[in-house]
Amino acid sequence: MRVAELMGVRDFRFIEQPDPEPGPGQIRVRVGSVGLCGSDLHYYSEGSIGDILCEYPMVLGHEPSGVVDKVGTGVTGFSRGDRVALEPALYCYHCEYCLSGHHNVCANLRFLSNPSDPGFLRDFVLLPPHNVLPIPEQMSLDEATIVEPLAVVQHSMKFAAISTGETAVVFGAGPIGLLTIASLRIAGAGRIWVFEPVAHRREIALQMGATAAFDPSTIDPVKQIASETGKRGADIAIDCAAKGGSINQCLYVVRNAGRVVYTGIPSEAIIPFEFHVARRKEIPLYNVRRSNHEAGVALQLVAERPDMFRPMLTHAIAFEEADRAFRTLETRSDGAAKIVIRL
């Protein structure tokens, strides 16, 4: 099988490896499409993500879909040719966190696309059945790559706890930001302000449910929200960027006793945090760690509302041009929002 290995910052190589054989209780999936995530971009362009350093060679990609190719003994309910979305997190199911329902912080978690566990930029992958979700006939493999990041956003919505008509500020309109905007709209949010420096992403944000979209390099988010809310602030702020001061701007744009959710991942290992702003407002702060069995809900949303999510799928690039796909995402050029690599 073909494998794309990251050998260093902005350095891919393509190698051949033997096709893996499924063991008992495993499904072999031929990967069809892989969406690129911001965390992939951190690894590609920075050699790290926060305080986690790359260990080369490394196989990226954790927003996959594909087709069942072969099943191991003991697997039922799946057949060769089934089209599926894939969940990249492997849980132990027996640690204290799994037993208490916090699978996303499993003590023995393996996440395919981390330095020690190859991701999905390869032709075949072996997975247990509970990581394989059949998709409806009308859903394309490209659309199915939305399921994994949308599951992360659905997890964030549990912390956001939006009530009908509540107002929200979203920092960043990359793929996670766009999915957050759509999820807020579906949840019944009122006015949704978005701050995003890239013009074409602001346009897509408006298509996907934002009320207003501003360039934070020309309009101060804190002053803008204060002006539009009579200095009250929004009910909730969600940071999907973790850049340009957005982590602290979230604290200023929410009302007293509002909520702040951090979904984005900062590049820096240590960041400054204006604790006393949060303290005086008594703001609950929520950090999002991937998803926790929200993939089924995400799959249902994509199936029921395809027109809502399609605007973000801007590019599909061949596997052999993986480097170009990552460079396009890094430079945010050519109108790029969500980029999918097709195998």
Short mmCIF file of N, CA, C and O in Angstrom, two decimals, residues 11-12 26 38 45 54 61 74 84 104 117 131 147 157 173 175 221-222 227 234 262 264 284 286 293 298 326 343:
data_model
loop_
_atom_site.label_atom_id
_atom_site.label_comp_id
_atom_site.label_asym_id
_atom_site.label_seq_id
_atom_site.Cartn_x
_atom_site.Cartn_y
_atom_site.Cartn_z
N ASP A 11 8.02 18.34 4.64
CA ASP A 11 8.80 17.36 3.89
C ASP A 11 8.10 16.01 3.91
O ASP A 11 8.17 15.27 4.90
N PHE A 12 7.39 15.67 2.81
CA PHE A 12 6.74 14.38 2.66
C PHE A 12 7.60 13.45 1.80
O PHE A 12 8.32 13.87 0.92
N GLN A 26 -11.22 -7.28 13.55
CA GLN A 26 -10.75 -6.08 12.85
C GLN A 26 -11.39 -5.96 11.47
O GLN A 26 -11.75 -6.96 10.84
N GLY A 38 -6.48 21.46 11.30
CA GLY A 38 -5.51 22.44 11.77
C GLY A 38 -4.38 21.80 12.54
O GLY A 38 -3.24 22.26 12.49
N SER A 45 3.80 22.24 9.38
CA SER A 45 4.49 23.52 9.19
C SER A 45 5.34 23.95 10.39
O SER A 45 6.21 24.81 10.24
N CYS A 54 6.89 16.45 16.93
CA CYS A 54 6.80 15.37 15.94
C CYS A 54 7.89 14.34 16.20
O CYS A 54 8.99 14.66 16.67
N GLY A 61 -3.23 12.80 9.17
CA GLY A 61 -4.59 12.58 8.68
C GLY A 61 -5.46 11.82 9.65
O GLY A 61 -5.17 10.66 9.98
N GLY A 74 -15.03 -13.07 13.24
CA GLY A 74 -15.81 -12.57 14.37
C GLY A 74 -16.49 -11.24 14.11
O GLY A 74 -17.27 -10.78 14.95
N VAL A 84 -17.96 4.00 4.45
CA VAL A 84 -17.95 4.27 5.89
C VAL A 84 -17.18 5.55 6.22
O VAL A 84 -16.26 5.96 5.50
N ASN A 104 -12.78 10.25 25.89
CA ASN A 104 -11.85 11.11 25.16
C ASN A 104 -10.59 11.45 25.95
O ASN A 104 -9.63 11.95 25.39
N ASP A 117 1.38 6.85 16.49
CA ASP A 117 0.35 6.05 15.85
C ASP A 117 0.03 6.61 14.46
O ASP A 117 -0.49 7.73 14.36
N ASN A 131 -15.26 1.68 15.50
CA ASN A 131 -14.65 2.88 14.92
C ASN A 131 -15.06 3.07 13.47
O ASN A 131 -14.53 3.95 12.79
N VAL A 147 -17.45 14.31 9.29
CA VAL A 147 -18.00 13.69 10.49
C VAL A 147 -17.06 13.84 11.69
O VAL A 147 -17.49 14.22 12.79
N MET A 157 -20.30 21.78 21.85
CA MET A 157 -21.64 22.32 22.06
C MET A 157 -22.22 21.89 23.41
O MET A 157 -23.07 22.58 23.98
N ALA A 173 -12.58 31.22 11.40
CA ALA A 173 -13.53 30.57 10.49
C ALA A 173 -12.79 29.60 9.58
O ALA A 173 -13.06 29.50 8.39
N PRO A 175 -11.97 25.38 9.23
CA PRO A 175 -12.96 24.29 9.24
C PRO A 175 -13.68 24.12 10.58
O PRO A 175 -14.90 23.99 10.61
N PRO A 221 -12.15 43.28 17.96
CA PRO A 221 -13.30 42.47 18.40
C PRO A 221 -13.92 42.94 19.71
O PRO A 221 -15.15 42.95 19.85
N VAL A 222 -13.09 43.33 20.65
CA VAL A 222 -13.60 43.73 21.96
C VAL A 222 -14.46 44.99 21.85
O VAL A 222 -15.57 45.06 22.39
N SER A 227 -19.72 47.62 21.52
CA SER A 227 -20.59 48.59 20.84
C SER A 227 -21.94 47.98 20.47
O SER A 227 -22.98 48.61 20.66
N ALA A 234 -21.44 39.29 24.76
CA ALA A 234 -22.20 38.14 24.24
C ALA A 234 -22.37 37.10 25.34
O ALA A 234 -21.67 37.12 26.36
N TYR A 262 -12.82 26.84 24.57
CA TYR A 262 -11.60 26.84 23.78
C TYR A 262 -11.52 25.53 22.99
O TYR A 262 -11.27 24.46 23.54
N GLY A 264 -9.86 25.70 19.65
CA GLY A 264 -8.61 25.83 18.93
C GLY A 264 -7.42 25.46 19.78
O GLY A 264 -7.49 25.46 21.02
N PRO A 284 -17.09 30.68 33.48
CA PRO A 284 -16.69 29.27 33.36
C PRO A 284 -15.88 29.09 32.07
O PRO A 284 -16.27 29.57 31.01
N TYR A 286 -14.12 26.37 29.43
CA TYR A 286 -14.19 24.97 29.01
C TYR A 286 -13.15 24.70 27.93
O TYR A 286 -13.05 25.44 26.95
N HIS A 293 -17.76 10.21 21.60
CA HIS A 293 -18.87 9.44 21.04
C HIS A 293 -19.96 10.34 20.44
O HIS A 293 -21.14 10.00 20.49
N ALA A 298 -22.94 13.61 14.63
CA ALA A 298 -22.35 14.36 13.54
C ALA A 298 -22.73 13.77 12.18
O ALA A 298 -23.08 14.49 11.24
N PHE A 326 -1.25 20.59 1.66
CA PHE A 326 -0.85 21.21 2.92
C PHE A 326 -0.38 22.65 2.72
O PHE A 326 -0.67 23.53 3.54
N LEU A 343 -7.56 9.54 -1.99
CA LEU A 343 -6.67 8.42 -2.28
C LEU A 343 -7.22 7.54 -3.39
O LEU A 343 -6.51 6.74 -3.96
#
